Coordinates of C-alpha atoms and ligand atoms in Angstrom, one line a residue:
X1 CA -21.2 -7.2 -12.0
X2 CA -19.1 -8.8 -9.3
X3 CA -15.4 -7.9 -8.4
X4 CA -14.2 -11.1 -9.9
X5 CA -16.2 -10.5 -13.1
X6 CA -14.8 -6.9 -13.2
X7 CA -11.2 -8.2 -12.4
X8 CA -11.4 -10.8 -15.4
X9 CA -13.1 -8.1 -17.8
X10 CA -10.3 -5.8 -17.2
X11 CA -7.4 -8.2 -17.6
X12 CA -9.0 -9.8 -20.8
X13 CA -9.6 -6.4 -22.2
X14 CA -6.1 -5.2 -21.9
X15 CA -4.7 -8.4 -22.9
X16 CA -6.6 -8.3 -26.1
X17 CA -4.9 -5.0 -26.7
X18 CA -1.4 -6.5 -26.5
X19 CA -0.8 -6.2 -22.7
X20 CA 0.9 -9.0 -20.7
X21 CA -0.6 -9.8 -17.3
X22 CA 1.8 -9.4 -14.3
X23 CA 1.1 -10.6 -10.8
X24 CA 0.4 -8.1 -8.2
X25 CA 2.6 -7.3 -5.5
X26 CA 3.0 -7.7 -1.5
X27 CA 1.1 -5.1 0.4
X28 CA 4.4 -4.6 2.2
X29 CA 6.7 -2.8 0.0
X30 CA 10.5 -4.4 -0.2
X31 CA 13.3 -2.1 -0.1
X32 CA 11.3 1.0 0.1
X33 CA 12.0 3.2 3.0
X34 CA 9.4 5.9 2.4
X35 CA 6.1 4.1 2.5
X36 CA 4.8 1.5 4.8
X37 CA 2.0 -0.1 2.3
X38 CA 1.6 -0.6 -1.4
X39 CA -0.5 2.5 -2.0
X40 CA -1.1 2.1 -5.8
X41 CA -0.7 -0.4 -8.6
X42 CA 2.0 1.5 -10.0
X43 CA 4.1 1.4 -6.6
X44 CA 5.8 -1.7 -7.6
X45 CA 6.5 -0.7 -10.9
X46 CA 8.4 2.7 -10.0
X47 CA 11.7 1.2 -11.2
X48 CA 10.4 0.3 -14.6
X49 CA 8.6 3.8 -14.9
X50 CA 12.1 5.4 -14.2
X51 CA 13.6 3.4 -17.1
X52 CA 14.5 -0.3 -15.7
X53 CA 13.4 -2.8 -18.3
X54 CA 10.6 -5.0 -17.5
X55 CA 11.0 -8.7 -18.1
X56 CA 7.4 -8.9 -19.4
X57 CA 7.6 -6.1 -22.0
X58 CA 6.1 -2.5 -22.6
X59 CA 2.5 -3.1 -22.2
X60 CA 1.5 -4.6 -18.7
X61 CA -1.8 -5.0 -16.7
X62 CA -2.7 -6.5 -13.4
X63 CA -4.8 -6.0 -10.3
X64 CA -3.2 -5.0 -7.0
X65 CA -4.0 -5.0 -3.5
X66 CA -3.6 -1.5 -2.0
X67 CA -3.8 0.5 1.6
X68 CA -3.9 4.2 2.0
X69 CA -4.1 5.0 5.8
X70 CA -4.2 8.7 5.2
X71 CA -8.0 8.5 5.2
X72 CA -8.1 6.4 8.2
X73 CA -10.1 8.8 10.2
X74 CA -12.6 9.4 7.6
X75 CA -13.5 5.9 7.3
X76 CA -17.2 5.7 8.9
X77 CA -18.5 8.0 6.0
X78 CA -20.1 6.1 3.2
X79 CA -17.1 6.7 0.7
X80 CA -13.6 6.1 2.5
X81 CA -11.9 2.6 2.6
X82 CA -8.2 1.9 3.9
X83 CA -8.0 -1.3 1.5
X84 CA -8.9 -1.3 -2.0
X85 CA -8.2 -3.2 -5.1
X86 CA -6.7 -1.2 -8.1
X87 CA -6.8 -2.4 -11.8
X88 CA -3.9 -1.1 -13.8
X89 CA -2.8 -0.9 -17.4
X90 CA 0.8 0.6 -18.2
X91 CA 2.7 1.5 -21.1
X92 CA 6.7 1.7 -20.4
X93 CA 7.6 4.0 -23.4
X94 CA 4.9 2.4 -25.5
X95 CA 1.7 4.2 -26.2
X96 CA 1.0 7.5 -24.7
X97 CA -2.0 10.0 -24.1
X98 CA -4.1 9.2 -27.2
X99 CA -4.1 5.6 -27.2
X100 CA -4.4 5.3 -23.3
X101 CA -7.7 7.5 -23.4
X102 CA -9.1 5.6 -26.3
X103 CA -8.7 2.4 -24.5
X104 CA -10.4 3.6 -21.2
X105 CA -13.2 5.2 -23.3
X106 CA -13.7 1.8 -25.0
X107 CA -13.5 -0.3 -21.9
X108 CA -16.0 2.0 -20.0
X109 CA -18.5 2.6 -22.6
X110 CA -18.5 -0.5 -25.1
X111 CA -21.4 -2.9 -24.7
X112 CA -18.9 -5.7 -25.0
X113 CA -17.2 -4.4 -21.8
X114 CA -18.6 -2.3 -19.1
X115 CA -21.0 -0.5 -21.2
X116 CA -21.5 2.8 -19.3
X117 CA -23.7 5.1 -21.1
X118 CA -21.3 7.9 -22.4
X119 CA -23.6 10.7 -21.6
X120 CA -22.9 9.8 -17.8
X121 CA -19.1 10.3 -18.2
X122 CA -17.1 13.5 -17.2
X123 CA -13.4 14.0 -17.3
X124 CA -10.9 16.2 -15.9
X125 CA -7.5 17.3 -17.4
X126 CA -4.7 19.1 -16.2
X127 CA -5.1 23.0 -16.3
X128 CA -1.2 23.9 -16.6
X129 CA 1.0 26.0 -14.5
X130 CA 4.8 26.7 -14.4
X131 CA 6.0 23.1 -14.2
X132 CA 4.0 21.7 -17.1
X133 CA 1.6 23.0 -19.9
X134 CA -2.2 22.9 -20.0
X135 CA -3.1 19.1 -21.4
X136 CA -4.8 20.3 -24.5
X137 CA -3.8 17.2 -26.0
X138 CA -5.7 14.8 -23.7
X139 CA -9.0 17.2 -24.0
X140 CA -8.7 16.9 -27.7
X141 CA -8.7 13.3 -27.7
X142 CA -11.8 13.3 -25.2
X143 CA -13.6 15.6 -27.5
X144 CA -12.9 13.4 -30.7
X145 CA -14.5 10.6 -28.8
X146 CA -17.6 12.7 -28.3
X147 CA -17.3 14.1 -24.8
X148 CA -18.5 17.6 -25.2
X149 CA -16.5 20.5 -23.5
X150 CA -19.3 20.9 -21.0
X151 CA -18.1 17.8 -19.4
X152 CA -14.4 18.3 -19.8
X153 CA -12.8 20.1 -16.7
X154 CA -9.6 21.8 -16.4
X155 CA -8.2 21.6 -12.9
X156 CA -5.0 22.5 -11.2
X157 CA -2.2 20.4 -9.9
X158 CA -3.9 19.4 -6.7
X159 CA -6.6 17.6 -8.7
X160 CA -4.9 16.7 -12.0
X161 CA -1.2 15.7 -11.3
X162 CA -0.4 12.2 -10.0
X163 CA 2.9 11.6 -8.0
X164 CA 5.4 11.6 -6.6
X165 CA 3.7 10.5 -3.6
X166 CA 7.0 10.7 -1.8
X167 CA 9.4 13.5 -2.1
X168 CA 10.9 12.2 -5.5
X169 CA 9.7 9.8 -8.5
X170 CA 7.9 9.6 -11.6
X171 CA 5.0 11.9 -11.9
X172 CA 2.9 13.9 -14.5
X173 CA -0.6 15.3 -15.5
X174 CA -3.6 12.9 -15.4
X175 CA -6.9 12.7 -16.7
X176 CA -9.7 11.3 -14.4
X177 CA -13.0 9.6 -15.3
X178 CA -16.2 10.4 -13.4
X179 CA -19.4 8.6 -13.4
X180 CA -22.7 10.8 -12.8
X181 CA -24.6 9.0 -10.3
X182 CA -27.8 10.9 -11.3
X183 CA -28.2 12.6 -7.9
X184 CA -29.7 16.3 -7.7
X185 CA -26.9 18.7 -8.4
X186 CA -25.9 20.4 -4.9
X187 CA -25.5 23.7 -6.3
X188 CA -24.0 25.7 -9.0
X189 CA -20.6 24.2 -8.4
X190 CA -21.8 20.7 -8.7
X191 CA -19.2 19.2 -10.8
X192 CA -16.0 16.9 -10.7
X193 CA -13.4 19.0 -8.7
X194 CA -15.9 21.6 -7.6
X195 CA -17.9 19.7 -4.8
X196 CA -17.8 16.6 -2.9
X197 CA -21.5 15.9 -2.6
X198 CA -20.9 12.5 -4.2
X199 CA -23.1 13.0 -7.5
X200 CA -19.7 12.6 -9.5
X201 CA -18.1 9.1 -8.7
X202 CA -14.3 9.1 -9.7
X203 CA -13.4 5.5 -10.9
X204 CA -10.4 5.6 -13.0
X205 CA -7.3 7.7 -13.4
X206 CA -5.0 7.9 -16.5
X207 CA -1.7 9.3 -15.4
X208 CA 0.7 10.4 -18.1
X209 CA 4.1 9.9 -16.6
X210 CA 6.5 12.4 -18.1
X211 CA 8.6 13.9 -15.3
X212 CA 10.9 12.7 -12.6
X213 CA 10.5 15.1 -9.7
X214 CA 14.0 15.7 -7.9
X215 CA 14.8 16.5 -4.4
X216 CA 15.4 20.1 -5.2
X217 CA 11.9 20.3 -6.6
X218 CA 12.7 20.4 -10.1
X219 CA 10.7 18.3 -12.7
X220 CA 13.1 16.6 -15.1
X221 CA 11.3 15.2 -18.3
X222 CA 11.5 11.5 -18.4
X223 CA 13.5 10.2 -21.5
X224 CA 10.9 7.4 -21.9
X225 CA 7.2 8.7 -21.4
X226 CA 4.9 6.2 -19.5
X227 CA 1.3 5.6 -18.8
X228 CA 0.1 4.6 -15.5
X229 CA -3.7 4.0 -14.8
X230 CA -5.6 2.9 -11.8
X231 CA -9.1 1.8 -11.8
X232 CA -10.7 1.2 -8.2
X233 CA -12.7 -2.1 -8.1
X234 CA -14.9 -1.0 -5.1
X235 CA -15.8 2.2 -6.8
X236 CA -16.4 0.9 -10.2
X237 CA -18.5 -2.2 -8.9
X238 CA -20.6 0.6 -7.0
X239 CA -21.4 2.4 -10.1
X240 CA -22.0 -0.9 -12.3
X241 CA -24.3 -2.3 -9.4
X242 CA -26.2 1.3 -9.4
X243 CA -25.3 1.9 -5.9
X244 CA -24.5 5.1 -4.0
X245 CA -22.0 3.7 -1.7
X246 CA -19.4 1.2 -1.8
X247 CA -20.8 -0.2 1.5
X248 CA -24.2 -0.9 -0.4
X249 CA -22.3 -3.5 -2.7
X250 CA -22.2 -7.2 -2.3
X251 CA -18.5 -6.5 -1.2
X252 CA -19.7 -5.0 2.2
X253 CA -23.3 -6.2 2.6
X254 CA -22.4 -9.6 3.7
X255 CA -19.8 -8.3 6.4
X256 CA -22.3 -5.5 7.6
X257 CA -25.2 -7.9 7.9
X258 CA -23.1 -10.5 9.6
X259 CA -21.7 -7.9 12.2
X260 CA -25.1 -6.3 12.3
X261 CA -26.6 -9.6 13.3
X262 CA -24.1 -10.2 16.2
X263 CA -25.1 -6.7 17.6
X264 CA -28.9 -7.1 16.7
X265 CA -28.8 -4.2 14.6
X266 CA -29.8 -3.5 11.0
X267 CA -27.4 -1.7 8.6
X268 CA -29.2 1.3 7.4
X269 CA -31.5 2.0 10.0
X270 CA -29.5 4.2 12.5
X271 CA -26.7 6.6 11.2
X272 CA -24.5 6.2 14.5
X273 CA -24.7 2.2 14.4
X274 CA -24.1 2.5 10.6
X275 CA -20.7 4.3 11.3
X276 CA -19.5 1.8 13.7
X277 CA -20.7 -1.0 11.3
X278 CA -18.7 0.5 8.5
X279 CA -15.7 1.2 10.6
X280 CA -15.6 -2.4 11.5
X281 CA -16.1 -4.0 8.1
X282 CA -13.6 -1.5 6.6
X283 CA -10.9 -2.2 9.2
X284 CA -11.3 -5.8 9.5
X285 CA -11.0 -6.3 5.9
X286 CA -7.8 -4.2 5.8
X287 CA -6.3 -6.2 8.8
X288 CA -7.3 -9.4 7.2
X289 CA -5.3 -8.5 4.3
X290 CA -2.2 -7.1 6.2
X291 CA -2.3 -10.5 8.3
X292 CA -3.0 -12.6 5.2
X293 CA 0.1 -11.2 3.2
X294 CA 2.8 -13.7 2.6
X295 CA 5.4 -11.0 4.2
X296 CA 3.4 -11.3 7.4
X297 CA 3.0 -8.5 9.8
X298 CA 2.0 -9.0 13.4
X299 CA 0.4 -6.2 15.5
X300 CA 3.1 -4.2 17.2
X301 CA 3.9 -0.8 18.5
X302 CA 5.9 0.2 15.3
X303 CA 5.6 0.8 11.4
X304 CA 3.1 -1.5 9.7
X305 CA 2.3 -3.5 13.0
X306 CA 1.3 -0.3 14.6
X307 CA -1.4 0.5 12.0
X308 CA -2.8 -3.1 12.0
X309 CA -3.2 -2.7 15.8
X310 CA -4.8 0.4 15.3
X311 CA -7.2 -0.9 12.9
X312 CA -8.1 -4.0 15.2
X313 CA -8.3 -1.9 18.2
X314 CA -10.7 0.6 16.6
X315 CA -12.7 -2.1 15.4
X316 CA -13.0 -3.7 18.6
X317 CA -14.0 -0.6 20.3
X318 CA -16.7 0.2 17.7
X319 CA -17.8 -3.3 18.4
X320 CA -18.3 -2.5 22.0
X321 CA -20.2 0.7 21.1
X322 CA -22.7 -1.6 19.1
X323 CA -23.0 -3.7 22.3
X324 CA -20.7 -6.7 21.3
X325 CA -18.8 -7.7 24.4
X326 CA -17.5 -10.8 23.3
X327 CA -14.8 -11.8 20.6
X328 CA -16.2 -11.4 17.3
X329 CA -13.8 -10.4 14.7
X330 CA -13.3 -13.7 13.4
X331 CA -16.7 -13.5 11.9
X332 CA -16.1 -10.7 9.4
X333 CA -12.6 -11.9 8.8
X334 CA -13.9 -15.4 7.7
X335 CA -16.2 -13.7 5.5
X336 CA -13.3 -11.8 3.9
X337 CA -11.0 -14.7 3.6
X338 CA -13.8 -16.7 1.8
X339 CA -14.6 -13.5 -0.5
X340 CA -10.8 -13.2 -1.7
X341 CA -9.2 -16.5 -1.5
X342 CA -9.5 -17.1 -5.4
X343 CA -8.0 -13.8 -6.7
X344 CA -5.5 -13.7 -3.4
X345 CA -4.6 -17.4 -2.8
X346 CA -2.5 -16.3 0.1
X347 CA -5.7 -15.3 2.0
X348 CA -6.6 -19.1 2.1
X349 CA -3.2 -20.2 2.7
X350 CA -2.9 -17.9 5.8
X351 CA -6.4 -18.1 7.0
X352 CA -5.3 -19.6 10.2
X353 CA -2.8 -17.0 10.7
X354 CA -5.3 -14.3 10.3
X355 CA -7.9 -15.7 12.5
X356 CA -5.5 -16.6 15.3
X357 CA -3.8 -13.1 15.2
X358 CA -7.0 -11.4 15.3
X359 CA -8.4 -13.4 18.4
X360 CA -5.1 -12.7 20.1
X361 CA -5.0 -9.1 19.6
X362 CA -8.9 -8.7 20.4
X363 CA -8.0 -10.7 23.4
X364 CA -5.1 -8.5 24.6
X365 CA -7.0 -5.3 24.0
X366 CA -10.1 -6.6 25.8
X367 CA -8.2 -7.2 28.8
X368 CA -7.5 -3.4 29.5
X369 CA -10.2 -1.7 27.5
X370 CA -12.8 -1.8 30.1
X371 CA -10.4 -0.3 32.7
X372 CA -9.0 2.2 30.3
X373 CA -12.4 3.3 29.4
X374 CA -13.4 3.8 33.0
X375 CA -10.3 5.6 33.5
X376 CA -11.1 7.9 30.6
X377 CA -14.8 8.5 31.8
X378 CA -13.4 9.7 35.2
X379 CA -11.3 12.2 33.6
X380 CA -13.8 13.6 31.5
X381 CA -15.6 15.8 33.9
X382 CA -12.4 17.7 34.9
X383 CA -11.3 18.1 31.4
X384 CA -14.6 19.8 30.3
X385 CA -13.8 22.3 33.0
X386 CA -10.5 23.2 31.4
X387 CA -11.2 26.2 29.3
X388 CA -9.4 24.9 26.4
X389 CA -11.1 21.6 26.5
X390 CA -8.0 19.8 25.7
X391 CA -6.5 16.6 27.0
X392 CA -2.8 17.0 27.9
X393 CA -0.2 14.9 26.0
X394 CA 1.0 13.2 29.2
X395 CA -2.6 11.8 29.9
X396 CA -3.0 10.6 26.2
X397 CA 0.4 9.0 26.7
X398 CA -0.6 7.4 30.0
X399 CA -3.8 5.9 28.1
X400 CA -1.6 4.6 25.3
X401 CA 1.1 3.4 27.8
X402 CA -1.0 1.5 30.6
X403 CA -4.2 0.7 28.6
X404 CA -2.9 0.3 25.0
X405 CA -5.2 3.0 23.5
X406 CA -3.8 4.1 20.2
X407 CA -3.6 8.1 20.6
X408 CA -5.9 8.3 17.6
X409 CA -8.4 6.2 19.6
X410 CA -8.2 8.7 22.4
X411 CA -8.6 11.4 20.0
X412 CA -11.7 10.0 18.9
X413 CA -13.2 9.4 22.4
X414 CA -12.3 13.0 23.2
X415 CA -14.1 14.0 20.0
X416 CA -17.4 12.3 21.2
X417 CA -17.2 14.6 24.4
X418 CA -16.2 17.7 22.7
X419 CA -12.8 17.6 23.8
X420 CA -9.4 17.7 21.7
X421 CA -5.9 16.2 22.5
X422 CA -2.6 17.8 22.8
X423 CA -1.0 16.1 19.7
X424 CA 2.2 17.7 20.2
X425 CA 2.6 17.1 23.9
X426 CA 1.7 13.4 23.4
X427 CA 4.1 13.1 20.4
X428 CA 6.9 14.4 22.8
X429 CA 6.1 12.0 25.5
X430 CA 5.7 9.3 22.9
X431 CA 9.1 9.8 21.3
X432 CA 10.9 10.2 24.3
X433 CA 9.7 7.1 25.7
X434 CA 9.8 4.7 22.8
X435 CA 12.1 6.5 20.2
X436 CA 9.4 5.5 17.7
X437 CA 9.9 8.4 15.3
X438 CA 12.7 6.5 13.3
X439 CA 10.5 3.3 12.7
X440 CA 7.8 5.3 11.2
X441 CA 4.6 5.6 13.0
X442 CA 4.2 9.0 11.6
X443 CA 5.3 8.0 8.2
X444 CA 2.3 5.9 7.9
X445 CA 0.4 9.0 7.4
X446 CA 2.5 10.0 4.5
X447 CA 2.5 8.4 0.9
X448 CA 5.8 7.7 -0.7
X449 CA 7.4 6.3 -3.6
X450 CA 10.6 4.1 -3.8
X451 CA 13.8 5.8 -3.0
X452 CA 16.3 4.8 -5.6
X453 CA 18.9 6.7 -4.1
X454 CA 22.6 5.7 -4.9
X455 CA 22.8 4.4 -1.4
X456 CA 19.7 2.2 -1.6
X457 CA 21.0 1.0 -4.7
X458 CA 24.3 0.0 -3.4
X459 CA 22.6 -1.7 -0.4
X460 CA 20.4 -3.7 -2.7
X461 CA 23.5 -5.1 -4.3
X462 CA 25.2 -5.6 -0.9
X463 CA 22.1 -7.8 0.0
X464 CA 22.8 -10.0 -2.9
X465 CA 26.5 -10.4 -1.9
X466 CA 25.4 -11.2 1.7
X467 CA 22.9 -13.7 0.5
X468 CA 25.8 -15.6 -1.2
X469 CA 28.4 -15.2 1.4
X470 CA 25.8 -16.5 4.1
X471 CA 25.4 -19.6 1.7
X472 CA 29.3 -20.1 1.8
X473 CA 29.8 -19.7 5.4
X474 CA 26.6 -21.2 6.9
X475 CA 25.6 -23.8 4.1
X476 CA 22.8 -24.0 1.6
X477 CA 20.1 -24.4 4.2
X478 CA 20.1 -20.6 3.9
X479 CA 16.9 -19.3 2.8
X480 CA 15.8 -15.5 2.4
X481 CA 12.9 -14.8 4.6
X482 CA 12.8 -11.1 4.1
X483 CA 14.6 -8.0 3.1
X484 CA 14.1 -4.3 4.0
X485 CA 16.5 -1.5 2.7
X486 CA 16.4 2.1 3.8
X487 CA 19.0 4.7 2.8
X488 CA 21.1 3.9 5.8
X489 CA 21.2 0.3 6.1
X490 CA 20.0 -3.1 4.8
X491 CA 18.3 -5.7 7.0
X492 CA 18.0 -9.4 6.0
X493 CA 16.2 -12.0 7.3
X494 CA 17.1 -15.7 6.6
X495 CA 16.7 -19.4 8.0
X496 CA 19.4 -20.6 10.3
X497 CA 18.9 -22.7 13.4
X498 CA 21.4 -20.9 15.7
X499 CA 23.3 -17.7 16.5
X500 CA 26.3 -16.9 14.3
X501 CA 29.6 -17.0 15.9
X502 CA 32.0 -14.0 15.7
X503 CA 34.2 -16.0 13.3
X504 CA 31.2 -16.7 10.9
X505 CA 30.3 -12.9 11.0
X506 CA 33.9 -11.8 10.3
X507 CA 34.0 -14.5 7.4
X508 CA 30.6 -13.1 5.7
X509 CA 32.1 -9.5 6.0
X510 CA 35.5 -10.6 4.4
X511 CA 33.8 -12.4 1.5
X512 CA 31.6 -9.6 0.7
X513 CA 34.1 -7.1 1.0
X514 CA 36.4 -9.0 -1.2
X515 CA 33.7 -9.1 -4.0
X516 CA 33.5 -5.4 -3.4
X517 CA 37.3 -5.0 -3.9
X518 CA 37.3 -7.1 -6.9
X519 CA 34.9 -4.5 -8.7
X520 CA 32.9 -7.0 -10.3
X521 CA 30.6 -6.2 -13.0
X522 CA 26.8 -6.5 -12.3
X523 CA 24.9 -7.8 -15.4
X524 CA 21.2 -8.4 -15.9
X525 CA 19.5 -10.9 -18.1
X526 CA 15.9 -11.7 -18.7
X527 CA 15.0 -15.4 -18.9
X528 CA 12.2 -17.8 -17.8
X529 CA 12.0 -18.4 -14.3
X530 CA 12.6 -22.2 -14.7
X531 CA 15.7 -21.5 -16.5
X532 CA 17.0 -19.1 -14.0
X533 CA 16.4 -21.7 -11.2
X534 CA 18.1 -24.3 -13.2
X535 CA 21.1 -22.1 -13.4
X536 CA 21.1 -21.8 -9.7
X537 CA 19.8 -18.6 -9.2
X538 CA 18.6 -17.6 -5.8
X539 CA 14.8 -16.5 -5.9
X540 CA 12.9 -15.3 -2.7
X541 CA 10.0 -17.7 -2.4
X542 CA 8.0 -14.9 -0.8
X543 CA 7.8 -13.2 -4.3
X544 CA 5.4 -13.8 -6.9
X545 CA 7.1 -13.8 -10.2
X546 CA 6.2 -13.5 -13.8
X547 CA 6.9 -16.3 -16.3
X548 CA 10.0 -14.1 -17.5
X549 CA 12.1 -12.7 -14.7
X550 CA 15.2 -10.7 -14.4
X551 CA 18.3 -12.2 -13.4
X552 CA 21.2 -10.1 -11.8
X553 CA 24.6 -11.6 -11.9
X554 CA 27.4 -10.2 -10.0
X555 CA 30.6 -11.4 -11.6
X556 CA 31.4 -15.0 -10.7
X557 CA 30.0 -14.5 -7.2
X558 CA 26.3 -14.3 -7.2
X559 CA 23.1 -14.9 -9.3
X560 CA 19.9 -14.0 -8.1
X561 CA 16.2 -13.4 -9.5
X562 CA 15.4 -9.8 -8.7
X563 CA 13.6 -6.7 -9.9
X564 CA 16.6 -4.4 -9.5
X565 CA 17.8 -1.7 -9.6
X566 CA 21.9 -2.4 -8.9
X567 CA 25.0 -0.7 -9.2
X568 CA 26.8 -1.5 -12.3
X569 CA 30.1 -2.5 -10.7
X570 CA 30.7 -3.4 -7.2
X571 CA 34.1 -1.4 -6.8
X572 CA 32.5 1.8 -5.4
X573 CA 30.1 0.6 -3.0
X574 CA 32.1 1.1 0.1
X575 CA 33.2 -1.0 3.2
X576 CA 30.4 -3.7 4.2
X577 CA 30.0 -4.0 7.9
X578 CA 27.4 -6.2 9.7
X579 CA 26.2 -4.2 12.9
X580 CA 24.0 -6.6 14.3
X581 CA 23.1 -10.5 14.1
X582 CA 20.1 -11.5 16.1
X583 CA 17.0 -13.8 16.4
X584 CA 14.1 -12.6 14.2
X585 CA 11.8 -15.4 15.0
X586 CA 12.2 -19.0 15.6
X587 CA 14.6 -20.5 13.2
X588 CA 15.0 -17.2 11.6
X589 CA 18.1 -14.8 12.0
X590 CA 18.3 -11.3 11.3
X591 CA 21.2 -9.4 10.1
X592 CA 21.4 -5.5 10.0
X593 CA 24.4 -4.1 8.1
X594 CA 25.7 -0.9 6.5
X595 CA 28.1 0.3 3.8
X596 CA 30.8 2.8 4.9
X597 CA 32.0 5.1 2.6
Ligands
LIG1 N1 -1.2 5.9 -9.7 C1 -2.6 6.6 -10.0 C2 -3.5 6.3 -9.0 O1 -3.2 5.9 -7.9 C3 -3.1 5.6 -11.3 O2 -2.9 4.4 -11.0 O3 -4.7 7.0 -9.1

């Protein structure tokens, strides 16, 4: 079964069970300061899991591109990926455990759908602790479907609890489904959660969202219980194709083969080469998706751009290890583009951006790489004499600053020589020099869910007021190009050919503050997208929309298509102030603004 077939089957199955298909979201979360990338299918749905009404109803299904960078250093083994696709179905206060598990079982085992032999299926459920009881309910459903107790495992929170990936948000016990690959048991503890030998392959997770975790650590029951499930496409295809590793499937084989040809090596013949081939295949697949996203990110030294840079540079270095000394990233990238342009049309639309940016970054890096590696090799003999066998932070920083070596790459080079790096020392030098910390390089290694604190919500409403005020002051050519909100400030990108004058800025502030002072009501209505547009509602063209959308109206002032959430009245938002107005890119201006309480 191919990924395209699996995607279609999954969606067809859940549509036949009364679900509405919704479009997946961008890889770059909007209005979420806690995370750099979309990490799971549920991520864009957090507001709805917390109680917002979804315009498409209470049963939803989709496929979603996801990136998890926490595992980036594990990539190279036969299992880990930084980019993957997740299939999901959601109940927003509709069905709960019993129906969710029954549907999962039917889709997995029915001949009409995936047709896995039920004998190969093992499941895990939550063992219970002080926060939530043992999940006997889910276990009973699995038993009623014929799964014997010997293949139902009760595991603690670290295995069978999902979310919140950040500090706060929806979460609850989950039930994971594993396929037995038929490998020999690795020992007496060979079982899901007991070992990691790869015999049991997790492919799906049903999460029963029952709680909202608060900042103080308490778990408050959600008024409306929800279900969030996630099936990994790459992993499921691996099992359907009877393979042991995702890299053995037709998703990765063409990439491994093409890069292998460039290096005159064959995948599967030499473990060290295989590691490099897998790193290149994984990283260029991920980098292509980041570059191909409509909310485009370019390689840089902060946030998502830093992750992108790191992925590209690590791929180039492993290419060199394989003996490839010319620019080659376009070859695997083109395969990725062609493989995914149908389910993700943005990959086709943005193909030239993907290829050009990869080429530019590869070029930039190659220019300094040779010199940097020589420098590094010169340092090694002395460093090996040092009893701690540790590279001082300032040296790691110099390699970063002068030769563009991401610190993680130096750590990897160091490990190849039996050395470690002084991370703390490096970070101190790094922070001092670039004040990177705020922007989130380290945030990249944590997961996180949307922060719907009061301030974020108010800033979201302020963004709508600002958007309208810009139209009133500058004209109707203003188009939203992006928006990003943290708990401290909003940032808004829009088309406008020149710098705003001080008078224009003051006028925009005045209009927004006037709308706040008038304490306008904020109301929401669900309507077809076409009707919303006819009514003059603004819509951000970078977003994908359902057929029915939510339209937020702020008194007589603004009307905009948006997922929410928003304040219910503008009166208590505070005083709006524009801190900065600057160029973002050609023809695009960027405003940074705050609400002073
Ligand atoms: N959110 C859950 C996961 O990522 C199910 O989608 O596993």
